Tab-separated table of C-alpha atoms in Angstrom:
chain	number	residue	atom	x	y	z
A	1	MET	CA	119.981	126.661	125.687
A	2	LYS	CA	118.391	124.272	128.064
A	3	THR	CA	115.000	125.670	128.020
A	4	PHE	CA	115.251	125.553	124.439
A	5	LEU	CA	115.850	121.660	124.630
A	6	ARG	CA	113.648	120.956	127.281
A	7	ASN	CA	110.949	123.267	125.704
A	8	ASN	CA	111.173	121.471	122.058
A	9	GLY	CA	112.937	117.276	123.196
A	10	LEU	CA	110.190	115.825	121.510
A	11	SER	CA	110.342	117.767	117.788
A	12	ILE	CA	114.281	117.368	118.516
A	13	THR	CA	114.715	113.752	118.912
A	14	PHE	CA	112.322	112.728	116.155
A	15	PHE	CA	114.081	114.820	113.683
A	16	LEU	CA	117.529	113.620	114.471
A	17	LEU	CA	116.262	110.312	114.403
A	18	PHE	CA	114.710	111.217	110.926
A	19	ILE	CA	118.137	112.540	109.914
A	20	ALA	CA	120.094	109.412	110.883
A	21	THR	CA	117.098	106.967	109.376
A	22	LEU	CA	117.519	109.026	106.104
A	23	PHE	CA	121.451	108.813	106.070
A	24	GLY	CA	121.038	105.049	106.477
A	25	GLN	CA	118.318	104.521	103.646
A	26	ILE	CA	120.532	106.860	101.406
A	27	ILE	CA	123.931	104.936	102.391
A	28	PHE	CA	122.287	101.084	101.910
A	29	GLY	CA	119.894	102.155	99.201
A	30	PHE	CA	123.218	103.866	97.537
A	31	GLU	CA	124.675	100.284	97.637
A	32	GLU	CA	121.509	98.599	96.500
A	33	HIS	CA	121.098	100.573	93.569
A	34	ASN	CA	124.769	99.797	92.535
A	35	LYS	CA	124.778	96.305	92.671
A	36	GLU	CA	121.478	96.178	90.235
A	37	LEU	CA	123.839	98.350	88.202
A	38	ILE	CA	126.223	96.192	88.026
A	39	ASP	CA	124.472	93.113	87.924
A	40	GLU	CA	122.087	94.480	85.029
A	41	GLY	CA	125.937	95.041	83.100
A	42	SER	CA	126.099	98.627	83.624
A	43	SER	CA	128.498	100.922	85.640
A	44	ALA	CA	128.202	101.883	89.335
A	45	ILE	CA	127.647	105.503	90.199
A	46	SER	CA	128.485	107.925	92.665
A	47	LEU	CA	126.788	108.962	95.207
A	48	PHE	CA	125.472	112.691	93.941
A	49	PRO	CA	123.529	111.066	91.175
A	50	TYR	CA	121.921	108.963	93.201
A	51	LEU	CA	120.623	111.357	94.988
A	52	THR	CA	118.866	112.476	92.087
A	53	SER	CA	118.227	109.129	90.410
A	54	GLY	CA	114.495	107.716	90.396
A	55	HIS	CA	115.426	105.047	92.743
A	56	PHE	CA	116.430	107.321	95.788
A	57	VAL	CA	113.479	109.754	94.629
A	58	GLN	CA	110.704	107.297	94.805
A	59	SER	CA	111.814	105.126	97.591
A	60	THR	CA	112.202	108.686	99.455
A	61	PHE	CA	108.654	109.723	98.546
A	62	GLU	CA	106.574	106.764	98.556
A	63	ASN	CA	107.020	106.296	102.493
A	64	TRP	CA	106.341	110.088	102.885
A	65	GLU	CA	103.469	110.278	100.752
A	66	SER	CA	101.862	107.465	102.719
A	67	GLU	CA	102.900	109.030	106.285
A	68	PHE	CA	101.130	112.742	105.357
A	69	LEU	CA	97.857	110.929	103.488
A	70	GLN	CA	97.543	108.812	107.383
A	71	MET	CA	98.038	111.944	108.898
A	72	ALA	CA	95.451	114.448	106.981
A	73	LEU	CA	92.874	111.399	107.213
A	74	PHE	CA	93.235	111.184	110.819
A	75	VAL	CA	92.979	114.659	111.485
A	76	VAL	CA	89.828	114.978	109.287
A	77	LEU	CA	87.901	111.793	110.673
A	78	THR	CA	88.438	112.231	114.255
A	79	ILE	CA	86.097	115.668	113.682
A	80	PHE	CA	83.197	113.519	112.783
A	81	LEU	CA	83.904	109.747	114.020
A	82	GLN	CA	84.531	108.672	117.562
A	83	GLN	CA	85.553	105.186	118.951
A	84	LYS	CA	84.465	104.626	122.586
A	85	GLY	CA	87.180	104.107	125.315
A	86	SER	CA	90.150	104.979	122.893
A	87	SER	CA	92.549	108.325	123.948
A	88	GLU	CA	92.578	109.288	120.200
A	89	SER	CA	89.307	110.011	119.853
A	90	LYS	CA	86.986	112.953	121.293
A	91	ASP	CA	84.079	112.086	123.581
A	92	PHE	CA	80.786	113.288	122.101
A	93	ASP	CA	79.080	112.968	125.071
A	94	LYS	CA	80.577	116.015	126.410
A	95	GLU	CA	82.095	119.460	125.184
A	96	GLU	CA	85.782	119.541	123.716
A	97	GLU	CA	88.247	122.421	123.852
A	98	VAL	CA	88.896	121.844	120.673
A	99	ASP	CA	85.542	122.365	119.330
A	100	ARG	CA	84.916	125.668	120.835
A	101	GLU	CA	85.206	129.018	118.684
A	102	PRO	CA	88.240	130.687	118.709
A	103	SER	CA	88.650	134.437	120.675
A	104	PRO	CA	90.746	136.839	119.375
A	105	ASN	CA	90.267	138.473	123.253
A	106	ARG	CA	92.539	135.202	124.479
A	107	LYS	CA	95.810	135.814	125.789
A	108	ASP	CA	98.459	135.186	122.864
A	109	ALA	CA	95.816	134.110	120.672
A	110	PRO	CA	97.981	133.477	117.199
A	111	TRP	CA	97.283	136.811	114.810
A	112	PRO	CA	94.991	134.741	112.369
A	113	VAL	CA	92.578	134.752	115.083
A	114	LYS	CA	92.803	138.578	115.849
A	115	LYS	CA	92.787	139.052	112.141
A	116	GLY	CA	89.401	137.249	111.827
A	117	GLY	CA	87.543	137.078	108.350
A	118	PHE	CA	88.933	135.013	105.332
A	119	ILE	CA	92.379	134.481	107.399
A	120	LEU	CA	90.650	133.000	110.208
A	121	ALA	CA	88.602	130.881	107.813
A	122	ILE	CA	91.907	129.360	106.487
A	123	TYR	CA	93.335	128.780	109.576
A	124	LYS	CA	90.703	127.178	111.464
A	125	HIS	CA	91.626	124.298	108.665
A	126	SER	CA	95.307	125.027	108.249
A	127	LEU	CA	96.571	121.463	109.654
A	128	THR	CA	94.189	119.260	107.419
A	129	ILE	CA	95.297	121.701	104.384
A	130	ILE	CA	99.443	121.491	104.756
A	131	LEU	CA	98.973	117.788	105.446
A	132	PHE	CA	97.294	117.278	102.189
A	133	LEU	CA	99.308	119.590	100.687
A	134	LEU	CA	102.316	117.644	101.677
A	135	PHE	CA	100.237	114.186	100.645
A	136	PHE	CA	100.117	115.783	96.970
A	137	ILE	CA	103.340	117.270	96.715
A	138	SER	CA	104.790	113.837	98.203
A	139	PHE	CA	102.590	111.663	95.844
A	140	ILE	CA	103.951	113.600	92.502
A	141	LEU	CA	107.616	113.450	93.400
A	142	HIS	CA	107.131	109.399	94.436
A	143	PHE	CA	105.068	109.349	90.702
A	144	CYS	CA	108.159	111.369	89.139
A	145	GLY	CA	110.812	109.086	91.005
A	146	SER	CA	108.975	106.015	90.013
A	147	LEU	CA	108.696	106.799	86.138
A	148	LYS	CA	112.600	107.835	86.200
A	149	ASP	CA	113.477	104.942	87.762
A	150	GLU	CA	111.525	102.347	85.899
A	151	ASN	CA	112.544	104.162	82.566
A	152	GLU	CA	116.013	103.616	83.989
A	153	GLN	CA	115.597	100.105	84.323
A	154	LEU	CA	113.773	99.761	80.679
A	155	SER	CA	116.970	101.836	78.880
A	156	LEU	CA	119.382	99.404	80.686
A	157	LYS	CA	117.631	96.341	79.005
A	158	GLY	CA	116.907	98.246	75.592
A	159	LEU	CA	113.329	98.825	75.791
A	160	PRO	CA	110.985	101.359	75.136
A	161	LEU	CA	110.575	104.198	77.541
A	162	GLU	CA	107.440	104.828	79.408
A	163	THR	CA	105.729	107.994	79.215
A	164	ALA	CA	103.758	109.787	82.316
A	165	SER	CA	100.383	109.294	80.964
A	166	ASP	CA	101.123	105.304	80.246
A	167	TYR	CA	102.816	105.120	83.823
A	168	ILE	CA	99.980	106.790	85.754
A	169	GLY	CA	97.909	103.350	84.970
A	170	ASP	CA	100.781	101.075	85.471
A	171	SER	CA	100.475	98.392	88.373
A	172	ARG	CA	103.853	98.697	89.842
A	173	PHE	CA	103.353	102.436	90.843
A	174	TRP	CA	100.099	101.279	92.508
A	175	PHE	CA	101.559	98.873	93.991
A	176	GLU	CA	104.394	101.023	95.512
A	177	SER	CA	101.337	103.307	96.906
A	178	PHE	CA	99.147	100.590	98.340
A	179	GLN	CA	101.634	98.543	100.205
A	180	ASN	CA	102.655	101.590	102.129
A	181	TRP	CA	98.845	103.063	102.621
A	182	GLN	CA	97.848	100.095	103.980
A	183	SER	CA	100.447	99.647	106.962
A	184	GLU	CA	99.919	103.420	107.900
A	185	PHE	CA	96.240	102.787	108.019
A	186	LEU	CA	96.980	99.797	110.106
A	187	SER	CA	99.235	101.242	112.378
A	188	VAL	CA	96.312	103.972	113.350
A	189	PHE	CA	94.253	101.359	113.689
A	190	ALA	CA	96.299	99.625	116.259
A	191	ILE	CA	96.915	102.840	118.633
A	192	ILE	CA	92.503	103.962	118.389
A	193	MET	CA	92.144	100.119	119.331
A	194	LEU	CA	95.070	99.624	121.608
A	195	SER	CA	94.803	102.918	123.362
A	196	ILE	CA	91.180	101.342	124.836
A	197	TYR	CA	92.817	98.658	127.042
A	198	PHE	CA	96.602	99.413	127.071
A	199	ARG	CA	98.399	102.199	128.944
A	200	GLN	CA	101.605	103.991	129.402
A	201	ILE	CA	101.960	106.199	132.502
A	202	GLY	CA	103.237	109.754	131.655
A	203	SER	CA	102.614	109.539	127.511
A	204	SER	CA	100.384	112.067	126.263
A	205	GLN	CA	98.876	109.578	123.907
A	206	SER	CA	97.444	107.193	126.913
A	207	LYS	CA	94.577	107.518	129.083
A	208	PRO	CA	95.702	107.438	132.837
A	209	VAL	CA	96.669	104.110	134.125
A	210	ASP	CA	93.539	103.773	136.057
A	211	ALA	CA	90.838	105.080	133.491
A	212	PRO	CA	88.119	102.894	132.842
A	213	HIS	CA	87.887	100.933	129.104
A	214	MET	CA	85.540	102.741	128.241
A	215	GLU	CA	86.489	106.370	128.869
A	216	THR	CA	87.083	108.052	125.710
A	217	GLY	CA	89.409	110.873	125.173
A	218	GLU	CA	92.742	111.512	126.996
């Protein structure tokens, strides 16, 4: 168990933080949604119906969507683009380990590398593929949740409901997306630029403390 925790401490910690904050979102989102329902003259709902409500689905997946989009674009753009001095950038003036062709003879190479062919071609881009796939799934779920929440609110007011084809162009849906996307892109810009001039000893995301500002990469 000690070895498992040591080897997986980073992922376990972030997963537990995810569970804790998701639980917090559910509790306070449930309370906030019921306040809104009561204000509209409707009855409060119980917890389980809330978990399938548009309010919860929309608020959850609009955030997941932006996270996966940010990570997918960061993975792709760091292939071709450089930021001189950043620990988050490749140094194009020297060979990088990530650019070498995979060898099936390498010890403990993953099975797709040993398989070769089409399987290897997919595996070479599998991180980008899975991140964009998670983005599209989250985007669709965000859209469905947002549409459901919009129609729940319209129903309370006795107004005509929106169709999916109409709602895809609705300003509310795109406002929800762009307000999250811009914050994710800002955070990536911040870590790229701040890592040029600032350090954190011991972190894999920082350059060595004594590294020159214009030294690129970790």
